[in-house]
Coordinates of C-alpha atoms in Angstrom, one line a residue:
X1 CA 0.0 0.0 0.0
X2 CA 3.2 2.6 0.5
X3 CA 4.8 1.8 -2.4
X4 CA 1.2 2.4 -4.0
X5 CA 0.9 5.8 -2.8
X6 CA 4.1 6.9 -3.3
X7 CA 4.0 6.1 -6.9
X8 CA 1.0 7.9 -7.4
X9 CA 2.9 10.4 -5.4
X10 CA 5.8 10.5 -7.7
X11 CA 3.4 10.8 -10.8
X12 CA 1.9 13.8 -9.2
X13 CA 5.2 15.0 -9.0
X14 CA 6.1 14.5 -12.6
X15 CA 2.8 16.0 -13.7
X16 CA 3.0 19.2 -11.8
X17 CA 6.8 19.7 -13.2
X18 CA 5.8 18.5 -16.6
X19 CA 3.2 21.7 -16.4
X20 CA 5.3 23.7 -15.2
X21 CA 7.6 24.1 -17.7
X22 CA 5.0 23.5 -20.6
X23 CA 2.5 26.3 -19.6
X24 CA 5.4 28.9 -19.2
X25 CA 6.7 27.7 -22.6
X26 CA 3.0 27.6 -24.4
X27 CA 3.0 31.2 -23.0
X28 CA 6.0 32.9 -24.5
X29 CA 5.1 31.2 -27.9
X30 CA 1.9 32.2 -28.5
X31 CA 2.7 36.2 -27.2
X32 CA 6.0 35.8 -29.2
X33 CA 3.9 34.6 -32.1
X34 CA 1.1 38.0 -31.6
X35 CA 1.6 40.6 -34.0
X36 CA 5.0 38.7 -35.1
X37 CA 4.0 40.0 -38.9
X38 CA 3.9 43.7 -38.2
X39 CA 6.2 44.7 -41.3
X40 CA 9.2 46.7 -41.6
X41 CA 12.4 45.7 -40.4
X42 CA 14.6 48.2 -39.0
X43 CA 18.2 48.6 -39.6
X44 CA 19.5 45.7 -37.4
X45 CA 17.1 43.1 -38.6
X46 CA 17.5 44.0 -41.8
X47 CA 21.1 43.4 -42.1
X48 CA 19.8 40.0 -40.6
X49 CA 17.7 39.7 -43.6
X50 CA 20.4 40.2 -46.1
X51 CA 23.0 38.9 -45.0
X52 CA 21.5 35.3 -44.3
X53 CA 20.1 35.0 -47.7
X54 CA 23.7 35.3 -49.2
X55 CA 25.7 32.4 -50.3
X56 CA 27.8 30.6 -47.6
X57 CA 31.1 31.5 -49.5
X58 CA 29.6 35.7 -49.4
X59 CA 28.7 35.6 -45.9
X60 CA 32.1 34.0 -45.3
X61 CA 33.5 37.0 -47.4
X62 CA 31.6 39.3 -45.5
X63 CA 32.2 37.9 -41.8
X64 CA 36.3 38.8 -42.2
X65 CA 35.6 42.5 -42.1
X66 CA 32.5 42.9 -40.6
X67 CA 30.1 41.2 -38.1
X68 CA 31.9 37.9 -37.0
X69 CA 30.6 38.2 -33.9
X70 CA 27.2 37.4 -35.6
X71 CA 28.5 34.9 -38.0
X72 CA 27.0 31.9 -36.7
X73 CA 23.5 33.5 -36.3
X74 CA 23.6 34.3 -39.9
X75 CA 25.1 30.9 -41.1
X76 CA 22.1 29.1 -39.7
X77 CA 19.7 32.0 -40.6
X78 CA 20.5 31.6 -44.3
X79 CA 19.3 28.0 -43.7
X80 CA 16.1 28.9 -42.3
X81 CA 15.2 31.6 -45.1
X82 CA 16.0 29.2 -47.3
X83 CA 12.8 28.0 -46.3
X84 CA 10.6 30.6 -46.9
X85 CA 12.6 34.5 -46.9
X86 CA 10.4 36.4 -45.3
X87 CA 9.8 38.9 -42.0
X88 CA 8.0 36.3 -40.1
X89 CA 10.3 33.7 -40.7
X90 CA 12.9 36.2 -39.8
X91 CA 11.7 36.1 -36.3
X92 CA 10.6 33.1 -35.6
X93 CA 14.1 31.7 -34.2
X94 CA 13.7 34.4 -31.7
X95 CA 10.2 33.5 -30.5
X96 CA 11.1 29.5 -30.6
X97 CA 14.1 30.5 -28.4
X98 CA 12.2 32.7 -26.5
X99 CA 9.7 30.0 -25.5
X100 CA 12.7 28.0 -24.6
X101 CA 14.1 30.1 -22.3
X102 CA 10.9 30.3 -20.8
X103 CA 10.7 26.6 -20.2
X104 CA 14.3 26.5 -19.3
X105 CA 13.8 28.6 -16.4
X106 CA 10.6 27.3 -15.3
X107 CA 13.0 23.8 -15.2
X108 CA 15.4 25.7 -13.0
X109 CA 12.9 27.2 -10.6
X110 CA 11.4 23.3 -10.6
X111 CA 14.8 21.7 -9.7
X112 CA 16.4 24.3 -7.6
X113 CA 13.0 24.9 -5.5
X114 CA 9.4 23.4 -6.6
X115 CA 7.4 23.0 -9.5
X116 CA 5.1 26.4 -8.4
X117 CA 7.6 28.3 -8.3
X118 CA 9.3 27.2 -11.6
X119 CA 5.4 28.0 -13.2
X120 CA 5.9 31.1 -12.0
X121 CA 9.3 31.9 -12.9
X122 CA 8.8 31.1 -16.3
X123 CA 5.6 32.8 -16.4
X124 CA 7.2 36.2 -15.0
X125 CA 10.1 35.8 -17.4
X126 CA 7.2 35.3 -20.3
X127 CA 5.6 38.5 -19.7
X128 CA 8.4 40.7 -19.3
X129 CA 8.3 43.7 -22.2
X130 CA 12.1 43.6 -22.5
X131 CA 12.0 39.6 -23.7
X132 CA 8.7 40.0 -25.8
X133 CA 10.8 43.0 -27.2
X134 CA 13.8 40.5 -28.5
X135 CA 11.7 37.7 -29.1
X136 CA 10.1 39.2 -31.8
X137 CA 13.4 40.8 -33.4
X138 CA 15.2 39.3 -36.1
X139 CA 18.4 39.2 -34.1
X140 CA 20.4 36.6 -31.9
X141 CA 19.6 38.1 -28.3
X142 CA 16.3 35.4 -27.4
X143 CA 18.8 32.8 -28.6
X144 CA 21.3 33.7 -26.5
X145 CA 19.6 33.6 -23.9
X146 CA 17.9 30.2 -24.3
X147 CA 21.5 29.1 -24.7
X148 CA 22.2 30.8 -21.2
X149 CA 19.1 29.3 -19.4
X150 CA 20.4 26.0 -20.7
X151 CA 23.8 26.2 -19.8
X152 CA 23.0 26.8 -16.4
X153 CA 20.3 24.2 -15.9
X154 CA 23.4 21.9 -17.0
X155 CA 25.7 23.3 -14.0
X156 CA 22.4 22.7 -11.7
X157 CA 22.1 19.3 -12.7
X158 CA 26.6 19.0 -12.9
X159 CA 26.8 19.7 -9.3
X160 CA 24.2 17.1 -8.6
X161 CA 24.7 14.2 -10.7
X162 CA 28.4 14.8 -10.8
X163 CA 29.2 12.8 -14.1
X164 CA 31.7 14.2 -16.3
X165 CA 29.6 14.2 -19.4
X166 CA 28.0 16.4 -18.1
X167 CA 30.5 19.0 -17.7
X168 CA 31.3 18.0 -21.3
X169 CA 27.9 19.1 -22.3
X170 CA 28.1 22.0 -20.2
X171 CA 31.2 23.0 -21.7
X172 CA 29.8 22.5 -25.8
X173 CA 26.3 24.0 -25.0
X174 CA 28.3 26.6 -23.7
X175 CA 30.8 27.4 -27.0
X176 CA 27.6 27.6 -29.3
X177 CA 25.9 29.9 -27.0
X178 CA 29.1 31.9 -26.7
X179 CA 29.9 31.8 -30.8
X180 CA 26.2 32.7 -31.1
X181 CA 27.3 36.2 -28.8
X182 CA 30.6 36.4 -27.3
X183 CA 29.4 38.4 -24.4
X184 CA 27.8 35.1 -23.1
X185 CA 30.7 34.2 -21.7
X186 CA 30.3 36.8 -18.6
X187 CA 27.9 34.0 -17.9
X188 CA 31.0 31.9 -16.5
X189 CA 31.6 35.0 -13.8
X190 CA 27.9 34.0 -12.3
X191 CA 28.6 30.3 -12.8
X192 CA 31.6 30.8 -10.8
X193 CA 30.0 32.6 -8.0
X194 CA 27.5 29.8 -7.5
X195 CA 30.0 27.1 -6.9
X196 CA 31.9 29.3 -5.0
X197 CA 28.2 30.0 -2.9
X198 CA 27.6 26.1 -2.8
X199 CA 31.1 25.3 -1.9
X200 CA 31.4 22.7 -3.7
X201 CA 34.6 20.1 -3.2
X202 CA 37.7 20.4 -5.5
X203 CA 36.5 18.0 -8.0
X204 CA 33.4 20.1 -8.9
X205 CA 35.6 22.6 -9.8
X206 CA 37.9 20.7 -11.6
X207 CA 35.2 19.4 -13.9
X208 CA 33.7 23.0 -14.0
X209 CA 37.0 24.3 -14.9
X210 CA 37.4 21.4 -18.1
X211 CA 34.3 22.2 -19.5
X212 CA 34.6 26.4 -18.9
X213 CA 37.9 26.0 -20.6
X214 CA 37.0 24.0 -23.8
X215 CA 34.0 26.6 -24.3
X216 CA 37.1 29.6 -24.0
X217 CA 39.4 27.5 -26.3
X218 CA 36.4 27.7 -28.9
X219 CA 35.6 30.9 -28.6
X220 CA 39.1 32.7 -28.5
X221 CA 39.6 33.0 -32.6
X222 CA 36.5 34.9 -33.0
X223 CA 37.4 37.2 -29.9
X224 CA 40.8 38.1 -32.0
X225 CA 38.7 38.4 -35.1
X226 CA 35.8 40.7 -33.6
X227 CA 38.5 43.3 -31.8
X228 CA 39.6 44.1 -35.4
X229 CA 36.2 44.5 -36.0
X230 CA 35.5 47.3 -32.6
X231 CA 34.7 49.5 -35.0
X232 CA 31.5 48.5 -35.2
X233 CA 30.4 49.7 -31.3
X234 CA 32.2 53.0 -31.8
X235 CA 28.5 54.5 -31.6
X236 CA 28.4 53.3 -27.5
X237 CA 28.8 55.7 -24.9
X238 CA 29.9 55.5 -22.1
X239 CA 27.2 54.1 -19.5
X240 CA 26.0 56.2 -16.3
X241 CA 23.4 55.8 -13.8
X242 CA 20.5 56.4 -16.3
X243 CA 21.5 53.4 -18.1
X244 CA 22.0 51.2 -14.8
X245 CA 18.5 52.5 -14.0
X246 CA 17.0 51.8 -17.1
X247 CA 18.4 48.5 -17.1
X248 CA 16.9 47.6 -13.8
X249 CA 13.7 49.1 -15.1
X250 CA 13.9 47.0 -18.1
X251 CA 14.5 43.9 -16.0
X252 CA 11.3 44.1 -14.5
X253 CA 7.5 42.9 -15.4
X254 CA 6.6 46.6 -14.8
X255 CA 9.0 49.5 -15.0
X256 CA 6.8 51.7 -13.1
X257 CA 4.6 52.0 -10.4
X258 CA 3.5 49.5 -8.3
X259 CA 3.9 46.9 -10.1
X260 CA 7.1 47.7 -10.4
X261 CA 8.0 47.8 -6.8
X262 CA 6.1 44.8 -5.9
X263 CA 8.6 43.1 -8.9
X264 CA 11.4 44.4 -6.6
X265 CA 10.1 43.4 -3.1
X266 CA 9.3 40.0 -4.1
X267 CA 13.1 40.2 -5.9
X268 CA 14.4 41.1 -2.5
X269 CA 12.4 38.3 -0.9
X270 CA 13.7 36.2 -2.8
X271 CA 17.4 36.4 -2.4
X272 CA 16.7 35.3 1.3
X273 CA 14.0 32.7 0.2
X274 CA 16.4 29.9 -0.2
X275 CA 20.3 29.6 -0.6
X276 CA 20.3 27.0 -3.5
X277 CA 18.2 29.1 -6.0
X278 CA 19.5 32.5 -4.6
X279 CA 23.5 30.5 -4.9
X280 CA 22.3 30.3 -9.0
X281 CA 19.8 33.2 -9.8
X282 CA 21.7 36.4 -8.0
X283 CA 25.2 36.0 -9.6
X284 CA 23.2 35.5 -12.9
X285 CA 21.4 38.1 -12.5
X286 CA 24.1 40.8 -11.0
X287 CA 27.6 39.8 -12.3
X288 CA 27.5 40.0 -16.0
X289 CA 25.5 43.8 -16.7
X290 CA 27.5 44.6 -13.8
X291 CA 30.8 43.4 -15.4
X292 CA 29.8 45.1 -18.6
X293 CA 29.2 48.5 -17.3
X294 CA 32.1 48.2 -15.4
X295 CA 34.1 47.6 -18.3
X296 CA 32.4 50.4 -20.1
X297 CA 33.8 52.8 -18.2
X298 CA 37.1 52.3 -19.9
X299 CA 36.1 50.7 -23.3
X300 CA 32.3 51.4 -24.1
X301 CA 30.2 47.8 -24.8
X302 CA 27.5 48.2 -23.1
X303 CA 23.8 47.4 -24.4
X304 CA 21.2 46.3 -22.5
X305 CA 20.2 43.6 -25.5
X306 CA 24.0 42.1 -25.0
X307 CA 23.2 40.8 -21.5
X308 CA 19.8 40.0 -22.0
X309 CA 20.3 36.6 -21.0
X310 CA 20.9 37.9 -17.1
X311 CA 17.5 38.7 -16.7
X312 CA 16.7 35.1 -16.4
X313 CA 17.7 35.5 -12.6
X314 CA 15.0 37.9 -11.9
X315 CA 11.8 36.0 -12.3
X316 CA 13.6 33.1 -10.0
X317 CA 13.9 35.1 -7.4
X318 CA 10.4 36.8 -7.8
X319 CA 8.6 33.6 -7.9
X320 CA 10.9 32.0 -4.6
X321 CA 10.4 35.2 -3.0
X322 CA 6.4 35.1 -3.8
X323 CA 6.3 31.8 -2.9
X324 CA 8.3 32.9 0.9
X325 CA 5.3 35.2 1.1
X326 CA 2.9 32.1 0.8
X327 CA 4.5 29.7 3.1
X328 CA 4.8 32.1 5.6
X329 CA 0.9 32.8 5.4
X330 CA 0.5 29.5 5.3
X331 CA 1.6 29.1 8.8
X332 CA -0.5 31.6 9.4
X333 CA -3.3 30.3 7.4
X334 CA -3.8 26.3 7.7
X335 CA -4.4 24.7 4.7
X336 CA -2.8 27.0 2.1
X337 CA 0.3 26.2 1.5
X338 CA 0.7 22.0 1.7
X339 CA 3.5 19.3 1.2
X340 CA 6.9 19.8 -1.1
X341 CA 4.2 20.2 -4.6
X342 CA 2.0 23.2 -5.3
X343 CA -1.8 23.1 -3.9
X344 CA -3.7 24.0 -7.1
X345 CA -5.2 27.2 -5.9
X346 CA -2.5 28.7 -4.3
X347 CA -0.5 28.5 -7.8
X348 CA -3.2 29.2 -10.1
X349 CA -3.0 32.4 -7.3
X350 CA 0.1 33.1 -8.3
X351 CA -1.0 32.5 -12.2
X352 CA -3.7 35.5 -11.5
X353 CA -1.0 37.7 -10.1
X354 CA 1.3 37.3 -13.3
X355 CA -1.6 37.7 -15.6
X356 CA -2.5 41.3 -13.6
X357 CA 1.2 42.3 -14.2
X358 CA 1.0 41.6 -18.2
X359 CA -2.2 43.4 -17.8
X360 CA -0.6 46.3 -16.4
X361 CA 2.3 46.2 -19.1
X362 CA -0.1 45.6 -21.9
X363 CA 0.0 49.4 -23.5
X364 CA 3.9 48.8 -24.0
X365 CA 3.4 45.2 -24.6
X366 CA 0.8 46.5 -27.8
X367 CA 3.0 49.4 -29.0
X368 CA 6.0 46.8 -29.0
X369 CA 4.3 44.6 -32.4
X370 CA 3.9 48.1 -34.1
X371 CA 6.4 48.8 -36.7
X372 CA 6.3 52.4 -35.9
X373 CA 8.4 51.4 -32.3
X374 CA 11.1 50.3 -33.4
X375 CA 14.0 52.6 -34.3
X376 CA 13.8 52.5 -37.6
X377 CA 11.0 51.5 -40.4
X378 CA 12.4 51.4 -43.7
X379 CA 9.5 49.7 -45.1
X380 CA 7.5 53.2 -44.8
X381 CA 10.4 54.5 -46.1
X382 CA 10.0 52.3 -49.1
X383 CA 6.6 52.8 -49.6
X384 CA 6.8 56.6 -49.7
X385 CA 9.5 56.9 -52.6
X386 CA 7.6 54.2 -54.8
X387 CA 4.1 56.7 -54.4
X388 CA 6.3 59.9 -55.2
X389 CA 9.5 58.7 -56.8
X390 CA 10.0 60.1 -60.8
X391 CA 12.2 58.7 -63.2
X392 CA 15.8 60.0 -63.0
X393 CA 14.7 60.6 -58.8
X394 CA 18.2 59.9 -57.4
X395 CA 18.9 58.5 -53.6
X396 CA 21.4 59.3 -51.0
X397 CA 22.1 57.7 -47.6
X398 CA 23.3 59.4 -44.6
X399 CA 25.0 57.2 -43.5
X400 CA 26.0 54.8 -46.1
X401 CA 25.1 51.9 -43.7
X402 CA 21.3 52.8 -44.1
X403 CA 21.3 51.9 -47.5
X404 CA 20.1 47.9 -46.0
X405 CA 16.5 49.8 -45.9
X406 CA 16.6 50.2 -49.5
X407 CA 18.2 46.5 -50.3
X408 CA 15.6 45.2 -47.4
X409 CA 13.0 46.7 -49.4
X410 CA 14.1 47.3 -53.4
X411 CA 10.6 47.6 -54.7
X412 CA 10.3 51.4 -53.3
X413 CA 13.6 52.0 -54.9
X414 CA 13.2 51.5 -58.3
X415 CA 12.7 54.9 -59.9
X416 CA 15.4 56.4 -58.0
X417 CA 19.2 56.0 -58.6
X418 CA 21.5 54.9 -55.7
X419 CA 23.3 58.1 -57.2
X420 CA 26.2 57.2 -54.6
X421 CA 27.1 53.6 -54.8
X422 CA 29.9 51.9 -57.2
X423 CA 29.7 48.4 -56.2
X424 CA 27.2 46.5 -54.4
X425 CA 27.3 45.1 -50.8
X426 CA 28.0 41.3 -52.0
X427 CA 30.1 41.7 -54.7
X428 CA 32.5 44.1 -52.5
X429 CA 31.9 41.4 -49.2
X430 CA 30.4 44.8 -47.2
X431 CA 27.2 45.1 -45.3
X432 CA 26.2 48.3 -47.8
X433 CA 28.4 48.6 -50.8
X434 CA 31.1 51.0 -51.7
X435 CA 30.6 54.7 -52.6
X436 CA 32.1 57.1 -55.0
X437 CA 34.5 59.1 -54.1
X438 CA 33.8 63.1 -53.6
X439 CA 34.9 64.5 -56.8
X440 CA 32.9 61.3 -58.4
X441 CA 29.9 62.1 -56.3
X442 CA 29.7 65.8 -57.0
X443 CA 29.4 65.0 -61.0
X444 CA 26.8 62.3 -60.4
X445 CA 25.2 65.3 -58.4
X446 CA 25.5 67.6 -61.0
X447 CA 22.7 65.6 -63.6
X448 CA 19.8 65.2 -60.9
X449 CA 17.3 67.4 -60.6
X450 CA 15.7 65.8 -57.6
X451 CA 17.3 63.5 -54.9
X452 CA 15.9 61.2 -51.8
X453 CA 18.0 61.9 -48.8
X454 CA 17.4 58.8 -46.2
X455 CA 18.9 60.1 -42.4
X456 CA 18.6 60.2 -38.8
X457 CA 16.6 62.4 -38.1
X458 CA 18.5 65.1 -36.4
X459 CA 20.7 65.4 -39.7
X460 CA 17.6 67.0 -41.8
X461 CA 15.8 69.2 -39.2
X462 CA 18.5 70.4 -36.5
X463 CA 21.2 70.4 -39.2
X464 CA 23.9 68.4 -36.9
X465 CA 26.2 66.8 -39.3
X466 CA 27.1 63.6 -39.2
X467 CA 30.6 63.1 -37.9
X468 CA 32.5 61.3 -40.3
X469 CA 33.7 63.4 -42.9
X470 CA 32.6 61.7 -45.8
X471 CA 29.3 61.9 -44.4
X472 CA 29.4 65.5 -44.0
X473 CA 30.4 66.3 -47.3
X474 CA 27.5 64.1 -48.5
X475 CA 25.2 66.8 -46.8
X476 CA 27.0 69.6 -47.8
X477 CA 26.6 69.0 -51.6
X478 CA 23.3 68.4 -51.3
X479 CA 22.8 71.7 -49.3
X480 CA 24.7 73.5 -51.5
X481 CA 23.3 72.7 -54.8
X482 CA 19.4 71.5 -53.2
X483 CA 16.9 72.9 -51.3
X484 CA 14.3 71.0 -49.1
X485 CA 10.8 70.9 -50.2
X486 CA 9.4 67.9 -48.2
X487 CA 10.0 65.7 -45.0
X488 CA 8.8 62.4 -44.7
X489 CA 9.0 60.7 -40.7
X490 CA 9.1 57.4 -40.9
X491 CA 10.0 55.7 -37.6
X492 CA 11.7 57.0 -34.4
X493 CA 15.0 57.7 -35.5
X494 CA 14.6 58.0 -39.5
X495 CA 13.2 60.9 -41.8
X496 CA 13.2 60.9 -45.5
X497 CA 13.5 64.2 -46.9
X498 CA 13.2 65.5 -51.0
X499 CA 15.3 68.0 -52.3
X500 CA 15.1 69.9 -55.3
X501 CA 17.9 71.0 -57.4
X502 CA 17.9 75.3 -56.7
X503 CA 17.6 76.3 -60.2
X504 CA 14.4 74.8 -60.7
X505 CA 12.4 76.6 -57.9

């Protein structure tokens, strides 16, 4: 009769664990999936775009001057727009990784403290603005951070299985993740901090330290590779206490009012809820953006998008510090709070409380899966030079880099020359092509009558120039020999303007 009841014990167990993870996981899918078709890329996802549906040799061409630290994502992008090329398709990696992370953490709450609080975790971590923001952008971040979640559930199940292929797995799951973003590896500070917090015996380290090494070993050439390539983050700044605010902010289910604050009680809760999940959740959450701002200060890397996977720790310790709160009414209370597995109301309690929070972030969760957010929409770009384009219309991009807008979307550009290009972005193995040089530029000028100018928009309406020199000279021409007779905003950080050659007003 024992062994009876515990089985049906252990199959309650299973259940409520097998939930737990699947519901969190269902979650994220279907918001990562709403509103995933909202048209126009911006500039970041449509460098995605292009540069996956190269050739292998191309992107190869392409990743020794540019963007290695994104090769891989592209390599196995061009495979799945092979499929269908497309903006949805674009995405969807991000929204199945997304919904794996989900479940991932949801696993980690289960193992490191019960299957309610795992539901909850990876409910929280679902309904966060910042991850439904990445999960629906054609970029590597949600990926990364699947590959982060996993990694760690691997040194959670390493320190208590102790089997060495494990480590082994650790370590390989732990290269990809780190090829996919190299910034993943700050992951191994929070790793270490958790032994270290555990205090584990020597050979938990030593195995740690194998598999930690091998994913280093793996990831060193594209390190030398990508600081040739720093010139790509030269637009960073160095970050302050707004940023370290606005991370924090971005961190949470709410970033303001109440909700917020709850988040950040039940946070604090948390990290006194239980040492095992606090040991894993607050170095993960804590050590890498703090490692990155801290290198900032010298060398500016920071963006909150390159340690998204850190937010993973926050939801943990939310849902152990919520459910702190319960046992302790449940001492209280009689009858709440029972035996090592969730009573059904108390987490479908906790469900209600995470649905009121997405409630309460729904405005920003909305204006996220509108085209218009995002920093950039060169699709309305497009569509406004195909309705007022004229043959002989020329184009100019300030900078070059936005022409991806117009090779994103080519349709809008077809009545107006790309009066400054020479050679295309894949035949010269660039993310935008090559331009003509000044004296070549100003006689291209010198035959258009009319000409697109594509900028940020501070260039056309406080008249900062741009700060590379070729840039500015671009400008300069145009305001010499043009005049402005209409502005176009398209997006947050874009305007499209028309000029008219002088002599013809």
């Amino acid at each position: 009769m024992t062994s009876v009841i515990h089985g049906v014990e252990n199959e309650a167990s299973r259940r409520s664990q097998v939930i737990a993870v699947a519901v969190p996981a269902a979650v994220m899918l279907g918001l990562g999936l709403w509103g995933l078709d909202r048209g126009g890329m911006w500039g970041d996802e449509s460098v995605s775009y292009l540069v996956a549906r190269r050739t292998v040799p191309q992107i190869w061409q392409l990743l020794h001057t540019v963007d290695a630290v994104h090769g891989l994502y592209y390599l196995c992008l061009h495979y799945v727009l092979a499929l269908h090329p497309g903006e949805v398709v674009l995405r969807l990696p991000s929204v199945l990784g997304a919904a794996l992370a989900a479940g991932l953490i949801a696993a980690l709450g289960n193992r490191l403290a019960r299957p309610r609080v795992g539901l909850w975790a990876g409910l929280l971590y679902a309904v966060t603005p910042m991850v439904g923001h990445y999960a629906q952008e054609g970029r590597s971040y949600a990926l990364v951070s699947a590959g982060v979640a996993g990694t760690t559930l691997l040194l959670v199940r390493a320190l208590r299985e102790r089997r060495a292929r494990v480590w082994w797995a650790y370590g390989g799951l732990l290269a990809l993740t780190s090829v996919l973003h190299e910034l993943a590896v700050l992951v191994l500070l929070a790793h270490g901090a958790t032994l270290a917090l555990a205090r584990v015996p020597r050979a938990v380290w030593s195995g740690w330290a194998r598999g930690a090494g091998a994913a280093v070993l793996v990831l060193l050439p594209l390190v030398w590779v990508s600081r040739g390539q720093s010139g790509q983050v030269a637009w960073l700044r160095t970050p302050g206490w707004p940023q370290v605010e606005d991370l924090v902010r971005s961190f949470a289910v709410g970033r303001t009012g109440n909700v917020f604050w709850g988040y950040v009680l039940l946070v604090a809760v948390g990290v006194w809820a239980g040492r095992r999940l606090m040991a894993v959740a607050l170095p993960l959450l804590v050590l890498p953006p703090a490692t990155l701002l801290l290198a900032s200060q010298i060398q500016p890397l920071f963006d909150a998008r390159y340690v998204l996977y850190a937010l993973a720790g926050a939801p943990l310790l939310a849902a152990a510090g919520a459910d702190r709160l319960v046992t302790a009414a449940g001492r209280l209370l009689p009858g709440v709070s029972r035996g090592p597995y969730p009573y059904p109301l108390v987490a479908f309690a906790g469900v209600l409380a995470v649905a009121f929070a997405f409630a309460h972030g729904l405005p920003q969760q909305r204006a996220d899966r509108e085209a218009d957010h995002r920093p950039e929409n060169f699709a309305a770009v497009s569509a406004v030079v195909a309705r007022q384009a004229r043959p002989g219309d020329a184009v100019l991009f300030l900078p070059a880099f936005w022409r991806v807008g117009a090779l994103a979307y080519p349709q809008g550009f077809r009545e107006a020359r790309d009066v400054a290009l020479t050679e295309s972005a894949v035949r010269s193995g660039t993310l935008s092509g090559l331009e003509a040089p000044p004296a070549e530029l100003r006689r291209r000028l010198a035959s258009v009558n009319r000409v697109w100018v594509v900028a940020p928009a501070y260039v056309l309406n406080s008249r900062r120039y741009p700060s590379d020199p070729t840039e500015r000279l671009k400008l300069a021409l145009v305001e010499e020999h043009f005049t402005p007779v209409e502005d176009y905003d398209s997006g947050r950080r874009i305007t499209l303007g028309l000029y008219v050659r002088r002599s013809l007003l």
